[in-house]
Short mmCIF file of C-alpha atoms in Angstrom, two decimals:
data_model
loop_
_atom_site.label_atom_id
_atom_site.label_comp_id
_atom_site.label_asym_id
_atom_site.label_seq_id
_atom_site.Cartn_x
_atom_site.Cartn_y
_atom_site.Cartn_z
CA MET K 16 -0.16 0.08 -0.08
CA SER K 17 1.07 3.26 -0.46
CA ASP K 18 2.85 4.77 3.00
CA PHE K 19 0.41 6.61 5.00
CA GLU K 20 2.36 6.97 8.19
CA GLY K 21 2.44 10.48 9.43
CA ARG K 22 0.23 11.77 6.85
CA GLN K 23 -2.45 14.54 7.82
CA LEU K 24 -5.79 13.55 6.06
CA HIS K 25 -9.12 15.77 6.79
CA PHE K 26 -12.34 14.32 5.62
CA ILE K 27 -15.28 16.62 5.29
CA ALA K 28 -18.38 14.49 5.76
CA ILE K 29 -16.37 11.88 7.31
CA GLY K 30 -19.43 9.86 9.06
CA GLY K 31 -20.45 8.94 5.40
CA ALA K 32 -20.68 4.90 4.62
CA GLY K 33 -17.57 5.34 2.22
CA MET K 34 -15.82 8.15 3.73
CA SER K 35 -15.61 6.87 7.27
CA ALA K 36 -14.26 3.36 5.80
CA LEU K 37 -11.52 5.15 4.16
CA ALA K 38 -10.78 7.20 7.49
CA LEU K 39 -10.58 4.25 9.58
CA ILE K 40 -7.90 2.12 7.11
CA ALA K 41 -6.03 5.48 6.66
CA HIS K 42 -5.81 5.73 10.68
CA SER K 43 -4.97 1.71 10.64
CA LEU K 44 -2.28 2.60 8.31
CA GLY K 45 -0.84 5.37 10.32
CA ALA K 46 -2.20 8.80 8.90
CA ARG K 47 -3.18 11.28 11.35
CA VAL K 48 -7.45 11.66 10.53
CA THR K 49 -9.44 14.24 11.27
CA GLY K 50 -12.95 15.01 10.10
CA SER K 51 -16.19 16.39 10.57
CA ASP K 52 -19.72 16.09 9.30
CA ARG K 53 -23.30 17.68 9.76
CA ALA K 54 -24.73 15.04 12.47
CA GLU K 55 -24.05 11.96 14.63
CA SER K 56 -24.67 8.24 13.05
CA SER K 57 -23.47 4.33 13.59
CA TYR K 58 -20.29 5.65 11.57
CA VAL K 59 -19.42 8.48 13.88
CA GLU K 60 -19.83 6.11 16.64
CA ARG K 61 -17.35 3.56 14.85
CA LEU K 62 -14.98 6.27 14.21
CA ARG K 63 -14.81 7.42 17.73
CA ALA K 64 -14.47 3.55 18.98
CA SER K 65 -11.11 3.37 16.86
CA GLY K 66 -9.75 6.42 18.57
CA LEU K 67 -10.73 9.44 16.47
CA GLU K 68 -12.66 12.57 17.27
CA PRO K 69 -14.97 13.64 14.23
CA ARG K 70 -16.22 16.92 14.85
CA ILE K 71 -19.86 17.59 14.58
CA GLY K 72 -20.82 20.68 12.09
CA HIS K 73 -18.65 22.09 9.86
CA ASP K 74 -16.18 24.72 10.76
CA ALA K 75 -13.46 26.41 9.02
CA ASP K 76 -11.03 26.46 11.72
CA ALA K 77 -11.31 22.49 11.86
CA VAL K 78 -9.14 22.26 9.01
CA PRO K 79 -5.49 21.40 9.95
CA GLU K 80 -2.82 23.78 7.60
CA ASN K 81 -1.03 20.68 6.62
CA ALA K 82 -3.49 18.35 5.83
CA ASP K 83 -4.71 16.88 2.15
CA VAL K 84 -8.60 17.73 2.77
CA VAL K 85 -10.67 14.46 1.21
CA VAL K 86 -14.43 15.41 0.05
CA SER K 87 -16.86 13.11 -1.54
CA SER K 88 -19.09 14.29 -4.33
CA ALA K 89 -21.82 15.58 -2.06
CA ILE K 90 -19.81 18.37 -1.11
CA GLY K 91 -20.54 21.69 -2.26
CA GLU K 92 -17.79 24.40 -2.95
CA ASP K 93 -19.40 26.75 -0.79
CA ASN K 94 -18.72 24.46 2.24
CA PRO K 95 -16.63 26.66 4.65
CA GLU K 96 -14.06 24.03 5.17
CA LEU K 97 -13.47 23.12 1.58
CA THR K 98 -13.32 26.95 1.18
CA ARG K 99 -10.67 27.28 3.69
CA ALA K 100 -8.75 24.57 2.29
CA ARG K 101 -8.99 25.86 -1.39
CA GLU K 102 -7.81 29.69 0.05
CA ARG K 103 -4.83 28.00 1.58
CA ARG K 104 -4.26 26.07 -1.85
CA GLN K 105 -4.10 22.60 0.33
CA ARG K 106 -4.25 19.63 -1.61
CA VAL K 107 -8.22 18.55 -2.37
CA ILE K 108 -8.64 14.79 -3.03
CA HIS K 109 -11.91 12.93 -4.15
CA ARG K 110 -12.55 9.68 -2.02
CA GLY K 111 -12.08 8.00 -5.42
CA GLU K 112 -8.14 9.05 -5.61
CA LEU K 113 -7.91 8.32 -1.95
CA LEU K 114 -9.56 4.71 -2.44
CA ALA K 115 -6.93 4.38 -5.51
CA GLU K 116 -3.93 5.22 -3.05
CA VAL K 117 -5.62 2.73 -0.39
CA VAL K 118 -5.70 0.12 -3.20
CA GLY K 119 -2.05 0.39 -4.04
CA GLY K 120 0.31 -2.92 -3.43
CA ARG K 121 -2.49 -5.14 -3.03
CA ARG K 122 -4.53 -7.52 -5.18
CA LEU K 123 -8.29 -5.52 -5.82
CA LEU K 124 -11.04 -7.45 -5.59
CA ALA K 125 -13.66 -4.57 -6.65
CA VAL K 126 -17.50 -5.11 -6.32
CA ALA K 127 -19.80 -2.78 -8.41
CA GLY K 128 -23.39 -2.47 -9.66
CA THR K 129 -26.35 -0.66 -9.28
CA HIS K 130 -28.14 -3.08 -6.60
CA GLY K 131 -26.46 -5.68 -4.54
CA LYS K 132 -22.88 -4.69 -4.05
CA THR K 133 -22.76 -3.76 -0.71
CA THR K 134 -24.29 -7.12 0.12
CA THR K 135 -21.71 -8.88 -2.10
CA ALA K 136 -18.84 -6.99 -1.04
CA GLY K 137 -20.09 -7.94 2.98
CA MET K 138 -20.41 -11.38 1.97
CA LEU K 139 -16.88 -11.02 0.49
CA ALA K 140 -15.40 -10.00 3.39
CA HIS K 141 -17.08 -12.30 5.92
CA GLY K 142 -16.22 -15.53 3.86
CA LEU K 143 -12.48 -14.47 2.91
CA ARG K 144 -11.91 -13.95 6.66
CA ALA K 145 -13.60 -17.25 7.18
CA ILE K 146 -11.16 -19.22 5.31
CA GLY K 147 -8.10 -17.37 6.23
CA ALA K 148 -7.41 -14.76 3.57
CA ASP K 149 -7.83 -11.83 5.98
CA PRO K 150 -8.53 -9.42 3.26
CA THR K 151 -8.86 -5.68 3.98
CA PHE K 152 -12.12 -4.68 3.38
CA VAL K 153 -13.66 -1.36 2.53
CA LEU K 154 -17.40 -1.19 2.35
CA GLY K 155 -20.53 0.79 2.02
CA GLY K 156 -22.53 -0.54 4.88
CA GLU K 157 -21.78 -2.06 8.22
CA LEU K 158 -21.11 -5.52 8.40
CA PRO K 159 -22.24 -7.05 11.74
CA GLY K 160 -19.14 -9.03 14.19
CA ALA K 161 -16.01 -7.43 11.59
CA GLY K 162 -14.94 -4.86 14.19
CA PRO K 163 -13.11 -4.86 17.30
CA ALA K 164 -15.06 -7.13 20.14
CA GLY K 165 -17.45 -8.29 17.51
CA ALA K 166 -18.61 -4.93 16.95
CA PRO K 167 -19.85 -4.19 13.45
CA ALA K 168 -17.63 -2.73 10.89
CA ASN K 169 -17.32 -1.03 7.44
CA ALA K 170 -13.72 -1.51 6.93
CA GLY K 171 -10.75 -3.48 8.35
CA LEU K 172 -7.21 -3.65 7.63
CA GLY K 173 -5.95 -7.57 7.08
CA GLU K 174 -2.82 -9.34 6.52
CA GLY K 175 -3.56 -10.69 3.60
CA GLU K 176 -3.12 -9.98 0.01
CA TRP K 177 -6.25 -9.31 -1.44
CA ILE K 178 -8.20 -6.02 -0.76
CA VAL K 179 -12.20 -6.03 -1.21
CA ALA K 180 -13.67 -2.77 -2.02
CA GLU K 181 -17.26 -1.71 -2.86
CA THR K 182 -16.93 0.84 -5.28
CA ASP K 183 -19.31 3.60 -6.39
CA GLU K 184 -20.73 4.43 -9.77
CA SER K 185 -22.68 7.30 -8.45
CA ASP K 186 -19.82 9.91 -9.35
CA GLY K 187 -17.94 7.90 -11.54
CA SER K 188 -15.38 7.50 -9.11
CA PHE K 189 -14.96 3.89 -9.57
CA LEU K 190 -12.82 4.54 -12.76
CA GLU K 191 -9.90 5.58 -10.73
CA LEU K 192 -9.68 1.57 -10.06
CA SER K 193 -7.69 -0.82 -11.84
CA PRO K 194 -9.44 -4.23 -10.17
CA GLU K 195 -7.66 -7.51 -10.80
CA VAL K 196 -10.92 -9.22 -10.44
CA ALA K 197 -14.43 -7.37 -10.54
CA ILE K 198 -18.02 -8.03 -9.72
CA VAL K 199 -20.41 -6.30 -11.96
CA THR K 200 -24.06 -7.40 -10.66
CA ASN K 201 -26.08 -5.42 -12.65
CA VAL K 202 -26.57 -1.63 -14.32
CA GLU K 203 -29.41 0.06 -14.13
CA LEU K 204 -29.63 3.94 -14.48
CA ASP K 205 -30.44 4.78 -10.84
CA HIS K 206 -28.50 8.43 -10.12
CA HIS K 207 -30.25 10.92 -12.63
CA ALA K 208 -27.99 14.15 -12.04
CA ARG K 209 -24.68 12.44 -12.66
CA TRP K 210 -25.58 10.04 -15.63
CA ARG K 211 -27.44 11.27 -18.78
CA SER K 212 -28.80 7.67 -20.30
CA ARG K 213 -28.34 3.97 -19.49
CA GLY K 214 -25.79 4.02 -22.38
CA GLU K 215 -23.82 6.41 -20.81
CA LEU K 216 -23.47 4.44 -17.58
CA LEU K 217 -22.90 1.21 -19.28
CA GLY K 218 -20.39 2.86 -21.31
CA ALA K 219 -18.74 3.97 -17.69
CA PHE K 220 -18.99 0.04 -16.54
CA GLU K 221 -17.17 -1.01 -19.28
CA ARG K 222 -14.46 1.28 -18.71
CA PHE K 223 -14.44 -0.06 -14.86
CA ALA K 224 -14.32 -3.44 -16.12
CA ALA K 225 -11.62 -3.37 -18.79
CA PRO K 226 -8.67 -3.84 -16.71
CA ALA K 227 -9.46 -7.22 -15.22
CA LYS K 228 -8.32 -10.09 -15.60
CA GLY K 229 -10.90 -12.12 -13.85
CA LEU K 230 -14.51 -10.92 -14.43
CA ALA K 231 -18.12 -11.86 -12.41
CA LEU K 232 -21.00 -10.49 -14.61
CA GLY K 233 -24.82 -10.86 -13.53
CA ALA K 234 -27.13 -12.64 -15.67
CA ALA K 235 -28.61 -9.68 -18.04
CA SER K 236 -27.63 -10.03 -21.32
CA ASP K 237 -26.43 -6.32 -21.81
CA LEU K 238 -23.52 -6.75 -19.95
CA ASP K 239 -21.99 -9.07 -22.26
CA SER K 240 -20.40 -5.66 -23.64
CA LEU K 241 -18.37 -5.50 -20.51
CA ALA K 242 -16.38 -8.96 -21.15
CA ARG K 243 -12.82 -8.65 -22.95
CA SER K 244 -11.04 -11.11 -24.65
CA GLY K 245 -8.46 -11.01 -22.28
CA SER K 246 -10.64 -11.57 -19.13
CA GLN K 247 -11.70 -14.85 -17.60
CA VAL K 248 -15.48 -14.36 -17.59
CA VAL K 249 -18.19 -16.27 -15.23
CA ARG K 250 -22.02 -15.19 -15.57
CA PHE K 251 -24.14 -15.65 -12.22
CA ASP K 252 -27.76 -15.47 -11.40
CA ASP K 253 -30.56 -16.86 -8.71
CA GLU K 254 -31.83 -19.29 -11.67
CA ARG K 255 -28.68 -21.27 -13.06
CA PRO K 256 -27.82 -24.34 -11.62
CA GLY K 257 -24.96 -24.11 -8.62
CA PRO K 258 -24.06 -25.08 -5.08
CA GLU K 259 -26.94 -25.30 -2.24
CA LEU K 260 -26.65 -22.27 -0.23
CA GLY K 261 -28.23 -22.11 3.11
CA LEU K 262 -28.24 -18.79 3.68
CA ALA K 263 -29.60 -17.26 6.80
CA ILE K 264 -30.70 -14.04 4.89
CA PRO K 265 -33.81 -14.19 2.98
CA GLY K 266 -34.24 -13.04 -0.89
CA ARG K 267 -33.50 -14.64 -4.13
CA HIS K 268 -31.44 -11.47 -5.21
CA ASN K 269 -29.23 -12.65 -2.14
CA LEU K 270 -28.50 -15.40 -3.70
CA ALA K 271 -27.55 -14.15 -6.81
CA ASN K 272 -25.08 -11.68 -4.67
CA ALA K 273 -23.86 -15.33 -2.76
CA ARG K 274 -23.27 -16.50 -6.12
CA GLY K 275 -21.61 -13.82 -7.89
CA ALA K 276 -19.24 -13.67 -4.55
CA ILE K 277 -18.39 -17.60 -4.93
CA ALA K 278 -17.65 -16.84 -8.39
CA ALA K 279 -15.34 -13.99 -7.76
CA VAL K 280 -13.64 -15.96 -5.14
CA GLY K 281 -13.15 -18.78 -7.79
CA LEU K 282 -11.40 -15.99 -10.07
CA CYS K 283 -9.04 -14.98 -7.17
CA GLY K 284 -7.33 -18.75 -7.07
CA LEU K 285 -9.09 -19.47 -3.75
CA ASP K 286 -11.20 -21.89 -2.30
CA ALA K 287 -14.56 -21.32 -3.52
CA ASP K 288 -16.04 -24.17 -1.92
CA ALA K 289 -14.78 -23.46 1.31
CA PHE K 290 -16.06 -19.96 0.57
CA ALA K 291 -19.59 -21.19 -0.11
CA GLY K 292 -19.66 -23.12 2.76
CA ALA K 293 -18.80 -20.03 5.12
CA LEU K 294 -21.51 -17.75 3.67
CA THR K 295 -24.21 -19.87 5.75
CA GLY K 296 -22.90 -18.08 8.80
CA PHE K 297 -23.25 -14.42 6.69
CA PRO K 298 -25.31 -12.09 9.11
CA GLY K 299 -26.23 -9.85 6.59
CA MET K 300 -25.43 -6.32 6.50
CA LEU K 301 -26.84 -3.84 8.84
CA ARG K 302 -29.74 -1.89 6.50
CA ARG K 303 -30.28 -4.59 4.62
CA LEU K 304 -33.25 -6.71 5.08
CA GLU K 305 -32.43 -5.94 8.53
CA ARG K 306 -34.69 -7.43 11.66
CA LYS K 307 -34.92 -4.89 13.90
CA GLY K 308 -37.06 -6.33 16.26
CA ARG K 309 -40.63 -6.64 17.58
CA HIS K 310 -43.63 -3.89 17.91
CA ARG K 311 -45.58 -4.10 21.11
CA SER K 312 -48.32 -5.76 19.18
CA GLY K 313 -45.67 -8.47 18.24
CA ALA K 314 -45.51 -7.10 14.57
CA LEU K 315 -42.21 -8.07 13.24
CA VAL K 316 -39.93 -4.75 12.33
CA TYR K 317 -37.20 -4.71 9.33
CA ASP K 318 -35.25 -2.04 7.66
CA ASP K 319 -34.13 -2.17 4.02
CA TYR K 320 -31.62 0.54 2.36
CA ALA K 321 -33.61 0.45 -0.62
CA HIS K 322 -33.76 2.85 -2.90
CA HIS K 323 -34.63 2.09 -6.25
CA PRO K 324 -37.69 0.21 -7.93
CA THR K 325 -36.12 -2.73 -8.39
CA GLU K 326 -34.27 -2.69 -4.91
CA VAL K 327 -37.72 -2.13 -3.56
CA ALA K 328 -39.67 -4.90 -5.08
CA ALA K 329 -36.95 -7.19 -4.42
CA ALA K 330 -36.93 -6.08 -0.83
CA LEU K 331 -40.67 -6.72 -0.58
CA THR K 332 -40.56 -10.41 -2.49
CA ALA K 333 -38.18 -11.20 0.24
CA LEU K 334 -40.66 -10.14 3.16
CA ARG K 335 -43.13 -11.71 1.68
CA GLY K 336 -41.75 -14.78 1.44
CA LEU K 337 -41.98 -14.89 5.42
CA ALA K 338 -45.49 -14.95 5.11
CA PRO K 339 -46.56 -12.29 7.15
CA ARG K 340 -50.64 -11.45 7.95
CA ARG K 341 -50.09 -8.02 6.75
CA LEU K 342 -47.05 -6.70 5.19
CA VAL K 343 -46.76 -2.85 5.78
CA ALA K 344 -44.18 -0.66 3.77
CA VAL K 345 -43.40 2.49 4.75
CA PHE K 346 -41.03 4.29 2.01
CA GLN K 347 -38.86 7.53 2.11
CA PRO K 348 -37.74 8.73 -1.11
CA HIS K 349 -34.27 9.78 -1.26
CA LEU K 350 -33.23 12.70 -3.94
CA TYR K 351 -35.44 14.71 -5.57
CA SER K 352 -33.89 14.08 -8.98
CA ARG K 353 -34.70 10.03 -8.16
CA THR K 354 -38.21 10.61 -7.14
CA LYS K 355 -39.11 12.74 -10.14
CA ALA K 356 -37.72 10.29 -12.67
CA LEU K 357 -38.96 7.14 -10.61
CA ALA K 358 -42.05 8.00 -9.10
CA GLY K 359 -43.68 5.56 -10.92
CA GLY K 360 -41.91 2.84 -10.65
CA PHE K 361 -42.00 3.51 -6.65
CA GLY K 362 -45.78 3.43 -6.83
CA ARG K 363 -45.61 -0.04 -8.99
CA ALA K 364 -42.98 -1.56 -6.45
CA LEU K 365 -44.40 -0.76 -3.28
CA ALA K 366 -48.21 -2.18 -4.29
CA ALA K 367 -46.56 -5.61 -3.36
CA ALA K 368 -47.05 -4.53 0.01
CA ASP K 369 -50.67 -4.52 1.82
CA VAL K 370 -50.15 -1.16 3.20
CA VAL K 371 -48.41 1.41 2.08
CA GLY K 372 -46.78 4.53 3.89
CA VAL K 373 -44.80 7.41 2.28
CA LEU K 374 -42.84 10.00 3.88
CA ASP K 375 -41.88 13.15 2.42
CA VAL K 376 -38.02 13.19 0.13
CA TYR K 377 -35.27 12.90 1.95
CA ALA K 378 -33.37 15.91 0.54
CA ALA K 379 -29.38 14.72 0.96
CA ARG K 380 -27.08 16.83 -1.73
CA GLU K 381 -30.16 18.50 -3.67
CA GLU K 382 -32.44 20.92 -3.40
CA PRO K 383 -35.93 21.47 -4.45
CA ALA K 384 -35.78 24.24 -6.97
CA GLY K 385 -35.16 24.72 -10.67
CA GLU K 386 -36.07 21.74 -12.60
CA LEU K 387 -37.07 19.84 -9.48
CA ALA K 388 -39.24 22.41 -8.16
CA GLY K 389 -42.45 20.87 -6.65
CA VAL K 390 -41.46 17.00 -6.55
CA SER K 391 -42.31 15.61 -3.48
CA GLY K 392 -43.16 12.31 -1.69
CA LEU K 393 -46.80 12.94 -2.36
CA ASP K 394 -45.89 12.01 -6.45
CA VAL K 395 -44.64 8.56 -5.12
CA LEU K 396 -47.63 8.43 -2.69
CA ARG K 397 -50.37 9.09 -5.72
CA ALA K 398 -48.38 6.67 -7.74
CA ALA K 399 -48.65 4.06 -5.44
CA ALA K 400 -52.63 4.21 -4.60
CA ASP K 401 -53.29 4.08 -8.63
CA ASN K 402 -51.20 0.45 -8.15
CA LEU K 403 -53.02 -0.42 -4.97
CA GLY K 404 -56.27 -1.77 -5.69
CA GLY K 405 -57.85 0.32 -3.19
CA ARG K 406 -55.55 -0.82 -0.34
CA ARG K 407 -54.55 1.62 2.40
CA ALA K 408 -52.33 4.42 1.15
CA LEU K 409 -50.91 6.96 3.89
CA TRP K 410 -49.18 10.30 3.91
CA LEU K 411 -46.74 10.06 6.42
CA GLY K 412 -44.87 13.47 6.11
CA ASP K 413 -41.94 13.21 8.68
CA ILE K 414 -40.46 11.17 11.06
CA ASP K 415 -42.33 11.74 14.15
CA THR K 416 -45.76 11.86 12.34
CA ALA K 417 -44.68 8.20 10.83
CA ALA K 418 -43.97 6.80 14.21
CA ARG K 419 -47.34 8.14 15.72
CA ARG K 420 -49.06 6.95 13.10
CA LEU K 421 -47.87 3.62 12.65
CA GLU K 422 -47.80 3.07 16.42
CA GLY K 423 -51.77 2.06 16.34
CA GLU K 424 -51.47 0.78 13.15
CA LEU K 425 -49.97 -2.51 13.84
CA ARG K 426 -50.80 -5.97 14.89
CA ASP K 427 -49.87 -9.60 15.73
CA GLY K 428 -48.77 -11.19 12.55
CA ASP K 429 -47.87 -8.12 10.51
CA LEU K 430 -44.49 -7.45 9.19
CA ALA K 431 -43.64 -3.55 8.72
CA VAL K 432 -40.60 -2.53 6.86
CA THR K 433 -38.96 0.92 6.47
CA ILE K 434 -37.48 1.42 3.07
CA GLY K 435 -35.46 4.24 1.58
CA ALA K 436 -31.80 5.53 1.88
CA GLY K 437 -32.34 8.46 4.13
CA ASP K 438 -32.83 8.11 7.92
CA VAL K 439 -36.22 6.31 7.80
CA PHE K 440 -34.65 3.67 9.87
CA ARG K 441 -35.74 5.85 12.88
CA VAL K 442 -39.37 4.99 12.19
CA ALA K 443 -38.31 1.19 12.74
CA ASP K 444 -36.40 2.11 15.74
CA ALA K 445 -39.17 4.12 17.38
CA MET K 446 -41.40 0.97 16.64
CA VAL K 447 -39.46 -1.35 18.62
CA GLU K 448 -40.06 -2.71 21.95
CA GLU K 449 -38.61 -5.74 21.84
CA PRO K 450 -34.94 -5.71 19.93
CA ALA K 451 -33.96 -8.68 17.58
#
């Protein structure tokens, strides 16, 4: 790996999934790490447990004078810390560039795709550790039991030769990497503010996959263009014959994720059979079909990070397989641009539930202005109501209103799931009386 010993790095928005993972690895490699975020989160808690002291709130005076400043695409040029760094002519590094530095010197097993990449990368980290490969891993979500004293973790420094990295197509930063082995689970247009068309996005995935000597590809026929004559290519899905897998987590999409991970391990020249056996102990990722516990009524409560219609449909299909009396879906749209483009698709996907509640949009880095003016979670609610055939559709508005409305809604035998990439998990937390 690159020499991080003694290097000063300051992370703006250090509490994000990907940023906190990089901060932890850099810290483990000997860098002096500081950072800030706008709010507390589980990732900030993990950073503190590792000896770091993230600041809450952005302040120009928080930036050390000799630090390289690490940013993601979510950081605007008006951020006071970034402004101070620019004024001082400090080096500003995108998180994709820093990940490329971290990867240097190890064999890269990179996971990409619109859906399933966090779970697939988590499976790889879990299974490779179980068979003794001891990889370094950088994930976009938290893997239970992977941290010190069995705590969840989204990053870890191993002694083995491989590094498992979840990559990000949302801002094109995955093009900074040159994987030896790559997985592409699927390609679907999801980040409408970055990619103008699916064709443009597919071209980016082709460039990402080009350096790989081994390539595990999902089943979609239009992924054929990613294969190169110099690559060893394995196709996977949840339909073709494969090893019997006793996964502890539900969903056919997770079966496909597991088969992709197994294929990639084989392409790495490692023991794929032993790895497949280790997946029976994979606990799942936090916020991916995570069982939170029970409501006081006896209803089960789950939470899922799904934020695209395909993901919402997969999550509800998996939970329907648990045979609840009623399936209650509580959805929070994420990003105005995505909501504008996909409201109809969300409505159709949510119609797989018996009762649907919708919150307003989690804005993240966007504002409802210009071409996004007027976009609202109501767009999704109306689309869901059009597809529910008279079943109940509830406008829940915000987190507090949702928690109050749902308190009297749930009954024994129900399964309620909060869905979305924002803070809708807070509704699940409020509903749980008996944690899992």
